[in-house]
Coordinates of C-alpha atoms in Angstrom, one line a residue:
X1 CA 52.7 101.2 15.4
X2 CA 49.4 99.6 16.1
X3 CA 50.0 96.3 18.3
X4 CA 47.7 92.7 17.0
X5 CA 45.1 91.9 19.0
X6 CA 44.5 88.3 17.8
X7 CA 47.0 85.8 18.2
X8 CA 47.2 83.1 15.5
X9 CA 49.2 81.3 13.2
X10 CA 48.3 80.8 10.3
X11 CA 50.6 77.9 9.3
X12 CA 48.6 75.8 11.5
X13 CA 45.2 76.3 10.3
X14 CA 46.5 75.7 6.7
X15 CA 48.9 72.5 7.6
X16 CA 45.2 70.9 8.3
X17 CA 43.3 72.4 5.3
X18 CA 46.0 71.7 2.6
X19 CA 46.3 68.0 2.8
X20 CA 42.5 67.3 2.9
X21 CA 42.0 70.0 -0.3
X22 CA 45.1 68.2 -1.9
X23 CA 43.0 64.7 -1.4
X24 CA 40.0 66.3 -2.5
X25 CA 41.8 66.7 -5.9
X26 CA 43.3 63.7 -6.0
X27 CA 40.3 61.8 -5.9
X28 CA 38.5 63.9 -8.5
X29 CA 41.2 62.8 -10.8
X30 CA 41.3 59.3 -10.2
X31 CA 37.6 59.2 -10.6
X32 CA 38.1 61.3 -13.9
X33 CA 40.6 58.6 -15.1
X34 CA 38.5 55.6 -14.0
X35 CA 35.8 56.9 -15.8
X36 CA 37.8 57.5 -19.0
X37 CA 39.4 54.2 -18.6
X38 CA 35.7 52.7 -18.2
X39 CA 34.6 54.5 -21.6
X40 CA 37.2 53.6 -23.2
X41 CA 36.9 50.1 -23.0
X42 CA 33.1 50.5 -23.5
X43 CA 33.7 52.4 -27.0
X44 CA 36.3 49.5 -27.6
X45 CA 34.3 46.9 -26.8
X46 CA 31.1 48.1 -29.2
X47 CA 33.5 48.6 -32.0
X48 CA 34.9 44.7 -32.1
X49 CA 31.4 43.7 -31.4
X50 CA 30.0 45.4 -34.4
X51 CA 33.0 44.2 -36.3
X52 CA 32.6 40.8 -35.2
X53 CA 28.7 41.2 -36.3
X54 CA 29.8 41.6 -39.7
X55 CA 31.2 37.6 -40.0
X56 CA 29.8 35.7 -42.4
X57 CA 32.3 32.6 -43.3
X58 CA 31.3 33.3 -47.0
X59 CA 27.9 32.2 -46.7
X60 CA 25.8 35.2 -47.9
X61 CA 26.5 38.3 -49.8
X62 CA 27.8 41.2 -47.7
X63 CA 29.7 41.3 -44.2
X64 CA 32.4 39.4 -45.2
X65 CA 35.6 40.8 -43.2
X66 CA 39.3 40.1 -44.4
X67 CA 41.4 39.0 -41.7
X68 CA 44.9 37.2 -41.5
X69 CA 45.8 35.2 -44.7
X70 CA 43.3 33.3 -47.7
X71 CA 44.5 29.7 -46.4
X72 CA 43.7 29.7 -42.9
X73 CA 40.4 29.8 -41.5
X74 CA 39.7 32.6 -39.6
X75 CA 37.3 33.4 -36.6
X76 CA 35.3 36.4 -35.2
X77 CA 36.4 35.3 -31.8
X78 CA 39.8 35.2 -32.6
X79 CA 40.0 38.4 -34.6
X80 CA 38.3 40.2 -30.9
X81 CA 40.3 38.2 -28.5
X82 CA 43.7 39.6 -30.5
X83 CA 42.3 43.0 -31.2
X84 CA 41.7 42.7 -26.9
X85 CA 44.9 41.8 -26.2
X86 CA 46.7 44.3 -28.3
X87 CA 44.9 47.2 -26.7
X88 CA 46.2 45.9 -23.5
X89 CA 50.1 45.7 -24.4
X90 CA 49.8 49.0 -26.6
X91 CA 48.2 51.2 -23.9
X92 CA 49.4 50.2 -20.1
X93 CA 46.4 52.4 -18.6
X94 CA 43.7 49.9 -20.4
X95 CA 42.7 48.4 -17.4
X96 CA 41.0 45.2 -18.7
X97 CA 41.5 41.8 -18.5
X98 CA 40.1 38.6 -20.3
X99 CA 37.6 39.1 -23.0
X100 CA 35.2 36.6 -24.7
X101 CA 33.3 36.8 -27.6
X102 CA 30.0 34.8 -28.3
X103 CA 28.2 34.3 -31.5
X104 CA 24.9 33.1 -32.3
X105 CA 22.3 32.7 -35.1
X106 CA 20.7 36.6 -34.3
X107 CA 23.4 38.4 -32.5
X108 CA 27.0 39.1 -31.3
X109 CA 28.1 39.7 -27.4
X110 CA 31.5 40.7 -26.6
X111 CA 32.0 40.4 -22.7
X112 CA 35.2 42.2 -21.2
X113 CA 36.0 42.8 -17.6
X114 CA 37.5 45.6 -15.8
X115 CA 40.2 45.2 -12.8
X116 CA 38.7 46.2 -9.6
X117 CA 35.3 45.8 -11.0
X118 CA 32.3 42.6 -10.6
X119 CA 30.2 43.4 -13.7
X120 CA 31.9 43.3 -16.5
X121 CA 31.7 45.0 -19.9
X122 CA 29.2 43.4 -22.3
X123 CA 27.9 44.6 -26.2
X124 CA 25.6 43.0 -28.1
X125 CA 24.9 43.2 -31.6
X126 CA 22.1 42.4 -33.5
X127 CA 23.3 40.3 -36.7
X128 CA 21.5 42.2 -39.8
X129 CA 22.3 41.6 -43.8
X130 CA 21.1 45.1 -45.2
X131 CA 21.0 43.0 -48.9
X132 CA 18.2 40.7 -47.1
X133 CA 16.4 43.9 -45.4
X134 CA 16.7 45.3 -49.2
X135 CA 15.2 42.4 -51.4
X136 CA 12.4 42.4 -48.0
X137 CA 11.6 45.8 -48.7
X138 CA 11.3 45.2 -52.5
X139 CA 9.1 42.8 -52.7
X140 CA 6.6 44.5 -50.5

């Protein structure tokens, strides 16, 4: 029988290696999930915004949204603030928090904010009334 010439052990060497390629892994998936978790809330965030957009109160032909019950007066920043609020006790890894939604003559922004993060999460619509951009385009 042939005798080793090196003397090692390789139980050592791979008691060091294992944990640090064990992190390594760990951290690719948290950053995997914190990304998803970030697009998630961005996708979320565009969808109430655009919904929000489409508002009117009754005042022209098209956008008008049915929400809640015919007596009570309903609001686009309600409808997002509840729509918020239910992703966050339906899915417990939504990591958001707060929410506002602010409406003006020309456009819609939705503002959310992320735990752990500064800069929050804000979409902005445009308001437009196709039936307007229409009866524009006929004329001319």
């Amino acid at each position: 029988m042939r005798k080793k010439r090196l003397k090692g052990s390789f139980s050592l060497e791979a008691s060091f290696i294992m944990p640090m390629v064990l992190l390594l892994y760990l951290l690719i998936i948290l950053a995997a999930l914190f990304l998803y978790c970030r697009c998630a809330i961005s996708q979320d965030t565009f969808l109430l915004c655009m919904r929000a957009e489409r508002f009117t109160y009754g005042e022209t032909d098209y956008g008008e949204v049915i929400y809640g019950e015919e007596e009570t007066n309903w609001l686009p920043d309600d409808y997002v603030l509840e729509r918020l609020e239910q992703k966050r006790s339906t899915y417990p890894g939504y990591a958001s928090f707060g929410g506002e939604c602010r409406i003006t003559e020309e456009d819609v922004a939705v503002e959310v904010r992320e735990r752990g993060l500064e800069n929050p999460i804000i979409k902005r619509m445009r308001k437009i009334n196709p039936i307007d951009i229409i009866r524009e385009g006929r004329k001319n």
